[in-house]
Short mmCIF file of C-alpha atoms and ligand atoms in Angstrom, two decimals:
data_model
loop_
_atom_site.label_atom_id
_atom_site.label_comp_id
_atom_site.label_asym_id
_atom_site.label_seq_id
_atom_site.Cartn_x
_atom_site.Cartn_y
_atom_site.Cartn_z
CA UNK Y 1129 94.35 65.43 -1.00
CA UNK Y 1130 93.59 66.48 -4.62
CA UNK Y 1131 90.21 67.55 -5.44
CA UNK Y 1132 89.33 68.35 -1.46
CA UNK Y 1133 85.89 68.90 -2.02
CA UNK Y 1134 83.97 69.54 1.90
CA UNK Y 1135 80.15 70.31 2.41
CA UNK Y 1136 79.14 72.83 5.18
CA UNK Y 1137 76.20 73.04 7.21
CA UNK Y 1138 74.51 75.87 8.58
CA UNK Y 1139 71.51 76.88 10.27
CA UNK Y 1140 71.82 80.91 9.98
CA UNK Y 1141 73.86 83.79 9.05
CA UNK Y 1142 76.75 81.71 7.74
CA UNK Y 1143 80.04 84.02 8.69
CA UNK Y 1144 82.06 81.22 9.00
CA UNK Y 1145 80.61 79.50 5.36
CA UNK Y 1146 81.33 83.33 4.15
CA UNK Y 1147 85.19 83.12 5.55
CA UNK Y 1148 85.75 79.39 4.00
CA UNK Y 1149 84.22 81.01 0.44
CA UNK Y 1150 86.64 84.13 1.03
CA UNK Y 1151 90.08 81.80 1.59
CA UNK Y 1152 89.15 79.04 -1.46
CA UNK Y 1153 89.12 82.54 -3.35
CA UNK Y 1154 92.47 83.97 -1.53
CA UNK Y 1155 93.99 80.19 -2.28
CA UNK Y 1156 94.20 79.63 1.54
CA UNK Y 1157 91.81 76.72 1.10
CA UNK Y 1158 92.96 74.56 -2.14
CA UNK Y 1159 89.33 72.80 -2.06
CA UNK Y 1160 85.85 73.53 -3.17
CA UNK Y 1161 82.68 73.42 -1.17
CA UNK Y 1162 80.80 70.29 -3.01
CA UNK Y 1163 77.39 71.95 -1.25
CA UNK Y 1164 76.18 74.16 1.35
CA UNK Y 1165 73.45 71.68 3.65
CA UNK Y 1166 70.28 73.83 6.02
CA UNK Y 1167 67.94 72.64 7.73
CA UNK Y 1168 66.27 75.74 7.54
CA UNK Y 1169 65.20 77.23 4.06
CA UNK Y 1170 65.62 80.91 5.29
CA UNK Y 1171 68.86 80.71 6.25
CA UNK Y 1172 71.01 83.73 5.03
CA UNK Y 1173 74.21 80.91 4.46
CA UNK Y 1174 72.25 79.45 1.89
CA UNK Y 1175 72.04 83.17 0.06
CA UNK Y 1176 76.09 83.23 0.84
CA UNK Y 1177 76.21 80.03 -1.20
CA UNK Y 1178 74.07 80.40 -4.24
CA UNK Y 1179 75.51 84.04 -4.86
CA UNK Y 1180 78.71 81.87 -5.77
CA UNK Y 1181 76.75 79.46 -6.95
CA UNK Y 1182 77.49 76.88 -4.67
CA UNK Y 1183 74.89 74.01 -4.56
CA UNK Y 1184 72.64 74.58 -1.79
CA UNK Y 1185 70.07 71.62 -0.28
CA UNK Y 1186 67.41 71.93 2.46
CA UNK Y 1187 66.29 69.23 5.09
CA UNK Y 1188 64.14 70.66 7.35
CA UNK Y 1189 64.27 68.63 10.50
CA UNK Y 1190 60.63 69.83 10.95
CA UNK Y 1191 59.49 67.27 8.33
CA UNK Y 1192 61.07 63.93 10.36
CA UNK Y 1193 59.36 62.34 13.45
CA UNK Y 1194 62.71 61.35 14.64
CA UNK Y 1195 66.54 62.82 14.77
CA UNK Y 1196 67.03 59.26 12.92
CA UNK Y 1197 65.05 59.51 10.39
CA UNK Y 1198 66.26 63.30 9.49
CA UNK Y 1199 69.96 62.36 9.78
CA UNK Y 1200 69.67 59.80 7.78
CA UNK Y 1201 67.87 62.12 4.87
CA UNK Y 1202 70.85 64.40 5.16
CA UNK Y 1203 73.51 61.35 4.92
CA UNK Y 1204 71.67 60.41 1.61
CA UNK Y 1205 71.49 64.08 0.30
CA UNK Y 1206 75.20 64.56 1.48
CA UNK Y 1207 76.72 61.08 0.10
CA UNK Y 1208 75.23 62.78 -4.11
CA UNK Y 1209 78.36 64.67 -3.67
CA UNK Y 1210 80.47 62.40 -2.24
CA UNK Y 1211 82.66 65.06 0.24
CA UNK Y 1212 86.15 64.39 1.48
CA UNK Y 1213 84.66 66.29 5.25
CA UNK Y 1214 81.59 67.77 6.44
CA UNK Y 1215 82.32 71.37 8.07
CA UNK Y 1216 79.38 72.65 11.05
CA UNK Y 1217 79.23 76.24 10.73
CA UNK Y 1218 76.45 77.20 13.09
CA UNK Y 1219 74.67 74.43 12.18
CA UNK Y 1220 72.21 73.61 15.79
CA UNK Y 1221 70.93 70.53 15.18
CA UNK Y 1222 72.57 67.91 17.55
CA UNK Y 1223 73.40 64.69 15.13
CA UNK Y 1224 72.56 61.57 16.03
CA UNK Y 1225 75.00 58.31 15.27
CA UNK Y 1226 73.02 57.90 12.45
CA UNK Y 1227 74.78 61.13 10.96
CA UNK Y 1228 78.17 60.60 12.77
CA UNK Y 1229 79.08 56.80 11.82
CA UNK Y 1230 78.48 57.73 8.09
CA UNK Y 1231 81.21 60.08 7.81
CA UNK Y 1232 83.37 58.69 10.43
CA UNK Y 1233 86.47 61.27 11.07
CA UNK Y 1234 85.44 63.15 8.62
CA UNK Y 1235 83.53 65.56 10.64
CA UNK Y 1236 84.39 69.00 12.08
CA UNK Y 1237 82.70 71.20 14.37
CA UNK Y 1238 83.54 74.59 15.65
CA UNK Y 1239 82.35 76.39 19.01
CA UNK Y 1240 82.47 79.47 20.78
CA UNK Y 1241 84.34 78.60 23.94
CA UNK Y 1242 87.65 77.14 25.16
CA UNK Y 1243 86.58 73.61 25.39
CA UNK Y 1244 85.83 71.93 27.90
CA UNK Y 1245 85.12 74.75 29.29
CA UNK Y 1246 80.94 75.86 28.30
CA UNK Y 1247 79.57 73.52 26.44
CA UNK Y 1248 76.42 74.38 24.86
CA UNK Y 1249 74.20 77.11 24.18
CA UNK Y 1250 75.18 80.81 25.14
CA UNK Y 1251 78.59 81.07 26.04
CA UNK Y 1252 79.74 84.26 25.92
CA UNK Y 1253 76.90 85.05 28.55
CA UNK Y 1254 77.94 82.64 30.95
CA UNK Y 1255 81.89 83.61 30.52
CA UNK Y 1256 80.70 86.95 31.28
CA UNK Y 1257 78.69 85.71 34.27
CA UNK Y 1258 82.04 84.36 35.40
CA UNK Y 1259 85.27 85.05 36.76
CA UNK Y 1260 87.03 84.45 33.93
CA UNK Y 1261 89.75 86.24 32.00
CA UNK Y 1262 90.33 84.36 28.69
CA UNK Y 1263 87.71 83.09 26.55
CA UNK Y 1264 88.17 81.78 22.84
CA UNK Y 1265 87.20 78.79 20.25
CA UNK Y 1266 87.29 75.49 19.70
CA UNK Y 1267 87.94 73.26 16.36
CA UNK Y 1268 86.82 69.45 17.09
CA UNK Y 1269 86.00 66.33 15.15
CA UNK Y 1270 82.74 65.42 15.81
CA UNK Y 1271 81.20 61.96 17.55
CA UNK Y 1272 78.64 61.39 19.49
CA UNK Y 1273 78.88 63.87 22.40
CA UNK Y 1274 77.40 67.48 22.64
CA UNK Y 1275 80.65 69.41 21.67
CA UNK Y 1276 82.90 66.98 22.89
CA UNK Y 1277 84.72 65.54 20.34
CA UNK Y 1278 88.52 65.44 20.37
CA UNK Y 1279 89.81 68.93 19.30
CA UNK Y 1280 91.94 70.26 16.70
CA UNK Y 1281 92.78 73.70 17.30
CA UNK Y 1282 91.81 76.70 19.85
CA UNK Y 1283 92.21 80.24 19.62
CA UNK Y 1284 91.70 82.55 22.73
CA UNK Y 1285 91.55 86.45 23.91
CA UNK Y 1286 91.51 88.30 26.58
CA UNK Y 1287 88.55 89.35 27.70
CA UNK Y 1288 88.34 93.35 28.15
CA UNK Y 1289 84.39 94.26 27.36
CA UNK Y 1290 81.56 93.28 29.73
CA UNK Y 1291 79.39 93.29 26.10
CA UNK Y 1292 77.83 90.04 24.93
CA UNK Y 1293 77.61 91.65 21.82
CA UNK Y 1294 80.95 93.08 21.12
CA UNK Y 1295 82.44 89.79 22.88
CA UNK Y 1296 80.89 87.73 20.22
CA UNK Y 1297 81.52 90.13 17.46
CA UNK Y 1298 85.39 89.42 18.91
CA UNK Y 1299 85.42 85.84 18.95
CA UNK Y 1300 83.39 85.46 15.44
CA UNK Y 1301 86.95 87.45 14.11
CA UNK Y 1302 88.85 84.23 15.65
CA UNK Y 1303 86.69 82.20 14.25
CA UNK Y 1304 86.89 83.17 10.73
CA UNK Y 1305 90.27 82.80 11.84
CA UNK Y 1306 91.02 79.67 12.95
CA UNK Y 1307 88.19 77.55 11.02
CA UNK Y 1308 89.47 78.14 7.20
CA UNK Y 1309 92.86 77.49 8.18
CA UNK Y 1310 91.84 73.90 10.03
CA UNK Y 1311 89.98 72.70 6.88
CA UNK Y 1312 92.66 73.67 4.78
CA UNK Y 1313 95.07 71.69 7.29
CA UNK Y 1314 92.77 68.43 6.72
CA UNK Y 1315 92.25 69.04 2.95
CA UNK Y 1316 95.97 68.86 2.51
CA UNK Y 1317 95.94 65.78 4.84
CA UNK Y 1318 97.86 67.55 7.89
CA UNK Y 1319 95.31 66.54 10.05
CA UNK Y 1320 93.50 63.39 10.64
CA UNK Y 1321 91.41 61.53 13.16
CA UNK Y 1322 92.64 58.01 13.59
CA UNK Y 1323 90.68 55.38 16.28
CA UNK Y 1324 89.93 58.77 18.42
CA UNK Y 1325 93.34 60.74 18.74
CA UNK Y 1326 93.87 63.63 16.52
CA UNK Y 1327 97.01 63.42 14.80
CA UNK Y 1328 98.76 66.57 13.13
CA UNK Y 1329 101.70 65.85 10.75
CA UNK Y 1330 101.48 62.06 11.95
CA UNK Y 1331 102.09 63.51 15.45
CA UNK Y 1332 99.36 63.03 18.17
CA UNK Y 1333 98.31 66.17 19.30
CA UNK Y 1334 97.23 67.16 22.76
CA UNK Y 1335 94.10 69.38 23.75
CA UNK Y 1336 94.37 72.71 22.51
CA UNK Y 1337 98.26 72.19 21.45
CA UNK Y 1338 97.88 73.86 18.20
CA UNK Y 1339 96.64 77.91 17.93
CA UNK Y 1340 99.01 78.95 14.97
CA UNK Y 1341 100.67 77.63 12.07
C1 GRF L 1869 79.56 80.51 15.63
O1 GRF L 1869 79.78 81.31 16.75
C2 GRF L 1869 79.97 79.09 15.92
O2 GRF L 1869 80.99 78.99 16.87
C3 GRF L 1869 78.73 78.48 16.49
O3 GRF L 1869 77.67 79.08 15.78
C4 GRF L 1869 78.08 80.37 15.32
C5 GRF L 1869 77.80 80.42 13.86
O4 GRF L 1869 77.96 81.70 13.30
N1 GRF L 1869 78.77 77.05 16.36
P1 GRF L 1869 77.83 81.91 11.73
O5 GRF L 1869 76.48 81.36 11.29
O6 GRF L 1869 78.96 81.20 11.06
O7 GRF L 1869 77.89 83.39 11.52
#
């Protein structure tokens, strides 16, 4: 794709914006971020963005009755800059089809468990709370299910702590990973989303098939 231009949402810190800034810089991303999208005006991605002056927007979701009426703000805000794929980085707002069906395919997610395994909110707790041995990330397109979208790419690890903290601290390293290198993937047109199969170099992937390239 030439001129891969990609907006990113986030709702808070914004390590995963801050790894996508760090490999258009390294040239592992050939692509610029069009905008950086919050729906909250404190949120330290949006500080990550304008310090490389990236154009940053706010839509609070606070000032829309319904999920509706906000996605359909962001669509318009979005559409200004006309981007090739939306990238959620943390962003916690659940979109509606409103949101979806305007960028159809064009959509990525990522979250912090081997899905379909924990999906949701707090992960690493309740891989921790369970027998499990291997935990990891998920890549997936986004539709209209709560993280479960067909996926692109996972990453996993062997769990050896018993620390929420340092477990996350582990998987947010995958992350920043695993994420760059999937947009890059999509800006160069490796990977696509075509009537709901994922298809990597015109081959249909199954779940999870790809972790490295
Ligand atoms: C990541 O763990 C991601 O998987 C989840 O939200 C977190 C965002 O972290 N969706 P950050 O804001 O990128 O630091």
């Amino acid at each position: 794709m030439t001129n891969f231009s990609f907006a990113v949402l986030v709702s808070g810190n914004g390590s995963n914006l801050q790894a996508m800034i760090d490999a258009i810089e390294g040239n592992q991303i050939s692509g610029k971020i069009c905008c950086v999208l919050s729906n909250k005006g404190d949120a330290y991605g949006l500080q990550r963005a304008q310090e490389v002056k990236i154009p940053t927007e706010v839509v609070s979701n606070k000032d829309f009755e319904t999920r509706e009426g906000f996605d359909a703000e962001m669509v318009r805000v979005l559409s200004s800059y006309n981007p090739d794929l939306v990238v959620l980085a943390g962003f916690m707002r659940i979109l509606s089809p409103v949101f979806v069906n305007a960028f159809p395919g064009k959509i990525l997610n990522i979250h912090p468990s081997l899905l379909p395994k924990y999906p949701g909110l707090n992960t690493h707790e309740r891989v921790l709370e369970s027998s499990d041995n291997i935990h990891g990330i998920t890549v997936h397109f986004v539709d209209e299910s709560l993280d479960g979208g067909p996926i692109c790419a996972q990453s996993s690890l062997e769990i050896t702590t018993r620390s929420v903290k340092q477990l996350e601290q582990q998987i947010h390293k995958l992350e920043h990973e695993l994420y760059p290198k999937v947009v890059s993937w999509f800006g160069e047109g490796l990977l696509r989303l075509t009537e709901g199969k994922v298809y990597f170099e015109n081959r249909e992937l199954k779940i999870g098939e790809i972790n490295e390239k």
